[in-house]
Each structure stands twice: as structure tokens, then as C-alpha cells.
Amino acid sequence: YDGPRGKATVTVDDGGGVRLTPVQETMVPPEPEPEITVLLAVPFPMRMKWLWPVMASFTYVTRIVVIRGELSNHEFCDSRSLREGVYGPLIEKGMSQGARTRGVKVDVCFENVSADLLGRLGLGDNSAARALLDCGDENNVPKELYGHVDGFFSDAHGRRASGVGSCPAATLAVGPERGWTEKEAKIFTDFGFASTSLGSSILRV
């Protein structure tokens, strides 16, 4: 919930129902908070089902975009875990676990990575930190993700404290189990994403 916040009186009626009545003079607009978009290439269906509540539990994740990676198994696109009737309750569960009220927008788009797709998804905002999670190779050592995003957020907070700029935002592009292809990685970096890494170890979930 991103509306006004303040105090309210709580009353319980004879039937056991509870009513909240806002105290209008205490209501104030909420402080802007960082916003993180997770762009995820379709993973194994059971992992996808597990990931929905986990991603939704993070306070700053406000949007989840699911696309098809070149190395994604295309049969995964038919998974029930990508249906709103399935992922909706899982997102609500994650929001409850994270004690958060700000909603999470979901876009499921079964297209491969392209500059056109990224543009249509509105991911070309230069004011947001954009990071591609990539293993790299012997000729390309990605930046450390935390340092990249933290530095960007620190600069954004500094500008905001000076009355310039908006609350920081970030987009993280996470590949499927077999990762992004070199072609996909180039599309992302040409579009303004920084190649980053969580380290040399391979994380399996």
C-alpha cells in the first residue's frame, strides 16, 4: 500500500467485525522508497513456484518480469506456476512473510531478449541502476553486484538529500539455470546494463 499513513481508531462491533477509522489530521504521505525490478528468465517450474513468495517478501521489489531466455526450456513457458491464479496467492504469501503492503506488479512475457522488448517493458530508464547477473569468462570479469548497486544508490540518496533526483531504483536481470548467452548479454550491455556477478561460485536453488 502506497497511500497516506497515520493513526486510526479501532472498533469491534457486536458481530466480532473490526473497523479502522483513520484519524485524518494524522495522515501524511509515505516516504518514497527504493524500487527494484527483477527481470527473470523462465527457470525450472518448481523453482519458479518457490521463487514467487521469496521475491515478493523483499520490501523493495516492486516488479517482477518473466521472459524467455534462449537457454530456457521452452516447455517451461506452459507451467502452471506462470498463471496468475497460481502466482497471485504465492506473492501475497511472500508479502505477508515480509510484513509489506506495497504491491508487486507482474509481467509475464514469453519473448526472447531484444532491445525492442526491453524498451517496451520500460527498462531503459537511465536514472535506474541496471545490472545483468553474468558469470563472465577469462576475457570478461564482471563487476561485483553489491558494489555496483550500492554505489549507485548512495549517489542517488545524496542527490535526493540535496533536493535533486528521485528515490533510487534498480533492475536486476537474472538468467535461467544455464545462464544468459553471449548474444543476450551483449543486448543487455548495449542497452545500458552493467555486467555484474555475485562471485565465482555457482548458486543452485
CSV table of C-alpha atoms in Angstrom, one decimal:
chain,number,residue,atom,x,y,z
A,1,TYR,CA,0.0,0.0,0.0
A,2,ASP,CA,1.5,3.3,-1.0
A,3,GLY,CA,-1.2,5.7,0.2
A,4,PRO,CA,-1.2,8.1,3.2
A,5,ARG,CA,-0.1,6.7,6.6
A,6,GLY,CA,-1.2,7.7,10.0
A,7,LYS,CA,-3.2,6.8,13.1
A,8,ALA,CA,-6.7,5.1,13.2
A,9,THR,CA,-9.2,4.2,15.8
A,10,VAL,CA,-10.1,0.5,16.1
A,11,THR,CA,-13.7,-0.5,17.0
A,12,VAL,CA,-15.1,-4.0,17.3
A,13,ASP,CA,-18.8,-4.5,16.5
A,14,ASP,CA,-21.2,-6.9,18.1
A,15,GLY,CA,-20.7,-9.5,15.4
A,16,GLY,CA,-16.9,-9.6,16.0
A,17,GLY,CA,-16.0,-7.4,13.0
A,18,VAL,CA,-13.2,-4.9,13.2
A,19,ARG,CA,-13.4,-1.4,11.8
A,20,LEU,CA,-10.5,1.0,11.3
A,21,THR,CA,-11.3,4.7,11.2
A,22,PRO,CA,-8.4,6.9,10.0
A,23,VAL,CA,-7.7,10.0,12.1
A,24,GLN,CA,-7.4,12.4,9.2
A,25,GLU,CA,-5.3,15.0,10.9
A,26,THR,CA,-2.5,12.4,11.4
A,27,MET,CA,-2.4,11.2,7.8
A,28,VAL,CA,0.8,12.0,5.9
A,29,PRO,CA,2.1,10.9,2.5
A,30,PRO,CA,4.5,7.9,2.7
A,31,GLU,CA,8.2,8.5,2.3
A,32,PRO,CA,9.4,7.4,-1.2
A,33,GLU,CA,11.2,4.0,-1.1
A,34,PRO,CA,13.7,2.4,-3.5
A,35,GLU,CA,12.1,0.2,-6.2
A,36,ILE,CA,13.7,-2.9,-7.6
A,37,THR,CA,12.6,-4.7,-10.7
A,38,VAL,CA,13.6,-8.3,-11.1
A,39,LEU,CA,13.8,-9.5,-14.7
A,40,LEU,CA,13.9,-13.3,-14.6
A,41,ALA,CA,14.3,-15.8,-17.5
A,42,VAL,CA,11.9,-18.7,-17.0
A,43,PRO,CA,13.6,-21.3,-14.7
A,44,PHE,CA,12.5,-24.8,-13.8
A,45,PRO,CA,8.8,-24.7,-12.9
A,46,MET,CA,9.3,-25.9,-9.3
A,47,ARG,CA,12.0,-23.3,-8.7
A,48,MET,CA,9.6,-20.6,-10.2
A,49,LYS,CA,6.9,-21.6,-7.8
A,50,TRP,CA,9.4,-21.4,-4.9
A,51,LEU,CA,10.8,-18.0,-6.1
A,52,TRP,CA,7.5,-16.1,-6.2
A,53,PRO,CA,7.0,-15.7,-2.4
A,54,VAL,CA,10.7,-15.2,-1.9
A,55,MET,CA,11.0,-12.3,-4.3
A,56,ALA,CA,7.7,-10.8,-3.0
A,57,SER,CA,9.0,-10.9,0.6
A,58,PHE,CA,11.7,-8.3,-0.2
A,59,THR,CA,10.4,-4.8,0.7
A,60,TYR,CA,11.9,-3.0,-2.3
A,61,VAL,CA,11.0,-5.5,-5.0
A,62,THR,CA,8.0,-3.8,-6.7
A,63,ARG,CA,8.0,-5.5,-10.1
A,64,ILE,CA,8.8,-9.0,-11.4
A,65,VAL,CA,9.2,-9.5,-15.1
A,66,VAL,CA,9.4,-13.1,-16.5
A,67,ILE,CA,10.7,-13.6,-20.0
A,68,ARG,CA,12.0,-16.5,-22.1
A,69,GLY,CA,15.8,-16.9,-22.2
A,70,GLU,CA,17.5,-18.6,-25.2
A,71,LEU,CA,18.7,-21.4,-22.9
A,72,SER,CA,15.3,-21.7,-21.0
A,73,ASN,CA,13.4,-24.9,-21.7
A,74,HIS,CA,10.6,-23.6,-23.8
A,75,GLU,CA,8.2,-26.2,-22.3
A,76,PHE,CA,8.6,-24.3,-19.0
A,77,CYS,CA,6.5,-21.5,-20.5
A,78,ASP,CA,3.5,-23.7,-20.2
A,79,SER,CA,4.0,-24.2,-16.5
A,80,ARG,CA,1.0,-23.5,-14.2
A,81,SER,CA,3.4,-21.5,-11.9
A,82,LEU,CA,3.2,-18.7,-14.5
A,83,ARG,CA,-0.6,-18.4,-14.3
A,84,GLU,CA,-1.9,-15.5,-12.3
A,85,GLY,CA,-4.3,-17.8,-10.4
A,86,VAL,CA,-1.2,-19.7,-9.1
A,87,TYR,CA,1.4,-17.0,-8.6
A,88,GLY,CA,-1.0,-14.4,-7.2
A,89,PRO,CA,-1.6,-16.2,-3.8
A,90,LEU,CA,2.2,-17.0,-3.7
A,91,ILE,CA,3.0,-13.3,-4.0
A,92,GLU,CA,0.5,-12.5,-1.3
A,93,LYS,CA,2.1,-15.1,0.9
A,94,GLY,CA,5.5,-13.6,0.4
A,95,MET,CA,4.3,-10.1,1.1
A,96,SER,CA,2.8,-11.4,4.3
A,97,GLN,CA,6.0,-13.0,5.3
A,98,GLY,CA,7.9,-9.8,4.6
A,99,ALA,CA,5.4,-7.7,6.5
A,100,ARG,CA,5.0,-5.5,3.5
A,101,THR,CA,2.0,-3.8,2.0
A,102,ARG,CA,3.3,-2.2,-1.2
A,103,GLY,CA,2.0,-4.2,-4.2
A,104,VAL,CA,4.2,-6.2,-6.6
A,105,LYS,CA,3.5,-5.8,-10.3
A,106,VAL,CA,4.0,-8.9,-12.5
A,107,ASP,CA,4.6,-9.0,-16.3
A,108,VAL,CA,4.9,-12.5,-17.9
A,109,CYS,CA,6.2,-12.1,-21.5
A,110,PHE,CA,7.2,-15.2,-23.5
A,111,GLU,CA,9.6,-13.4,-25.8
A,112,ASN,CA,13.4,-13.7,-26.1
A,113,VAL,CA,15.6,-10.8,-25.1
A,114,SER,CA,15.8,-7.9,-27.6
A,115,ALA,CA,16.3,-4.2,-27.3
A,116,ASP,CA,12.8,-3.8,-28.6
A,117,LEU,CA,11.4,-5.9,-25.7
A,118,LEU,CA,13.4,-4.1,-23.1
A,119,GLY,CA,12.2,-0.8,-24.4
A,120,ARG,CA,8.5,-1.9,-24.4
A,121,LEU,CA,8.9,-3.1,-20.8
A,122,GLY,CA,10.1,0.3,-19.9
A,123,LEU,CA,13.6,-0.8,-18.7
A,124,GLY,CA,15.5,1.9,-20.5
A,125,ASP,CA,15.4,4.4,-17.6
A,126,ASN,CA,18.9,5.9,-17.2
A,127,SER,CA,18.1,7.0,-13.7
A,128,ALA,CA,17.9,3.4,-12.5
A,129,ALA,CA,20.8,1.1,-11.8
A,130,ARG,CA,20.7,-1.8,-14.3
A,131,ALA,CA,22.6,-4.9,-13.6
A,132,LEU,CA,23.0,-8.1,-15.6
A,133,LEU,CA,24.0,-11.1,-13.5
A,134,ASP,CA,26.6,-12.8,-15.6
A,135,CYS,CA,29.3,-15.4,-14.9
A,136,GLY,CA,31.7,-13.8,-17.4
A,137,ASP,CA,34.7,-15.6,-18.8
A,138,GLU,CA,38.5,-15.4,-18.8
A,139,ASN,CA,38.3,-12.3,-21.0
A,140,ASN,CA,35.4,-10.6,-19.1
A,141,VAL,CA,35.4,-10.3,-15.4
A,142,PRO,CA,32.0,-8.7,-14.3
A,143,LYS,CA,31.7,-6.1,-11.6
A,144,GLU,CA,30.8,-7.1,-8.1
A,145,LEU,CA,27.0,-6.7,-7.9
A,146,TYR,CA,26.8,-5.2,-4.4
A,147,GLY,CA,29.4,-2.6,-5.1
A,148,HIS,CA,27.7,-1.5,-8.3
A,149,VAL,CA,24.2,-1.1,-6.9
A,150,ASP,CA,25.4,0.3,-3.5
A,151,GLY,CA,27.5,3.0,-5.2
A,152,PHE,CA,24.6,3.9,-7.5
A,153,PHE,CA,22.1,4.0,-4.6
A,154,SER,CA,24.5,6.1,-2.4
A,155,ASP,CA,24.8,8.7,-5.2
A,156,ALA,CA,21.0,8.7,-5.7
A,157,HIS,CA,20.4,9.2,-2.0
A,158,GLY,CA,22.9,12.0,-2.0
A,159,ARG,CA,21.2,13.8,-4.9
A,160,ARG,CA,17.8,13.3,-3.2
A,161,ALA,CA,19.1,14.7,0.1
A,162,SER,CA,20.1,17.8,-1.9
A,163,GLY,CA,16.6,18.1,-3.4
A,164,VAL,CA,17.7,16.7,-6.8
A,165,GLY,CA,16.5,13.5,-8.3
A,166,SER,CA,14.1,10.8,-7.2
A,167,CYS,CA,14.3,7.7,-5.0
A,168,PRO,CA,16.8,5.2,-6.3
A,169,ALA,CA,15.6,2.3,-8.5
A,170,ALA,CA,17.3,-0.8,-9.9
A,171,THR,CA,16.7,-3.5,-12.4
A,172,LEU,CA,18.4,-6.9,-12.0
A,173,ALA,CA,18.4,-9.3,-14.9
A,174,VAL,CA,18.7,-13.0,-13.8
A,175,GLY,CA,19.2,-15.7,-16.3
A,176,PRO,CA,17.9,-19.3,-16.3
A,177,GLU,CA,19.8,-22.3,-14.9
A,178,ARG,CA,22.2,-22.4,-17.9
A,179,GLY,CA,22.7,-18.6,-17.8
A,180,TRP,CA,22.5,-15.9,-20.5
A,181,THR,CA,24.0,-16.5,-23.9
A,182,GLU,CA,26.8,-14.1,-25.2
A,183,LYS,CA,24.2,-12.7,-27.6
A,184,GLU,CA,21.8,-12.0,-24.8
A,185,ALA,CA,24.5,-10.5,-22.6
A,186,LYS,CA,25.5,-8.1,-25.4
A,187,ILE,CA,21.9,-7.0,-25.9
A,188,PHE,CA,21.7,-6.2,-22.2
A,189,THR,CA,25.0,-4.3,-22.1
A,190,ASP,CA,24.3,-2.4,-25.3
A,191,PHE,CA,21.0,-1.3,-23.6
A,192,GLY,CA,22.9,0.1,-20.6
A,193,PHE,CA,23.0,-2.9,-18.2
A,194,ALA,CA,26.3,-3.4,-16.3
A,195,SER,CA,27.7,-6.9,-16.3
A,196,THR,CA,27.9,-8.0,-12.7
A,197,SER,CA,28.4,-11.1,-10.6
A,198,LEU,CA,27.7,-12.4,-7.1
A,199,GLY,CA,31.0,-14.2,-7.1
A,200,SER,CA,32.8,-17.1,-8.8
A,201,SER,CA,30.6,-19.8,-7.2
A,202,ILE,CA,27.5,-21.2,-9.0
A,203,LEU,CA,24.4,-20.9,-6.9
A,204,ARG,CA,21.8,-23.7,-7.3
A,205,VAL,CA,18.4,-23.5,-5.8
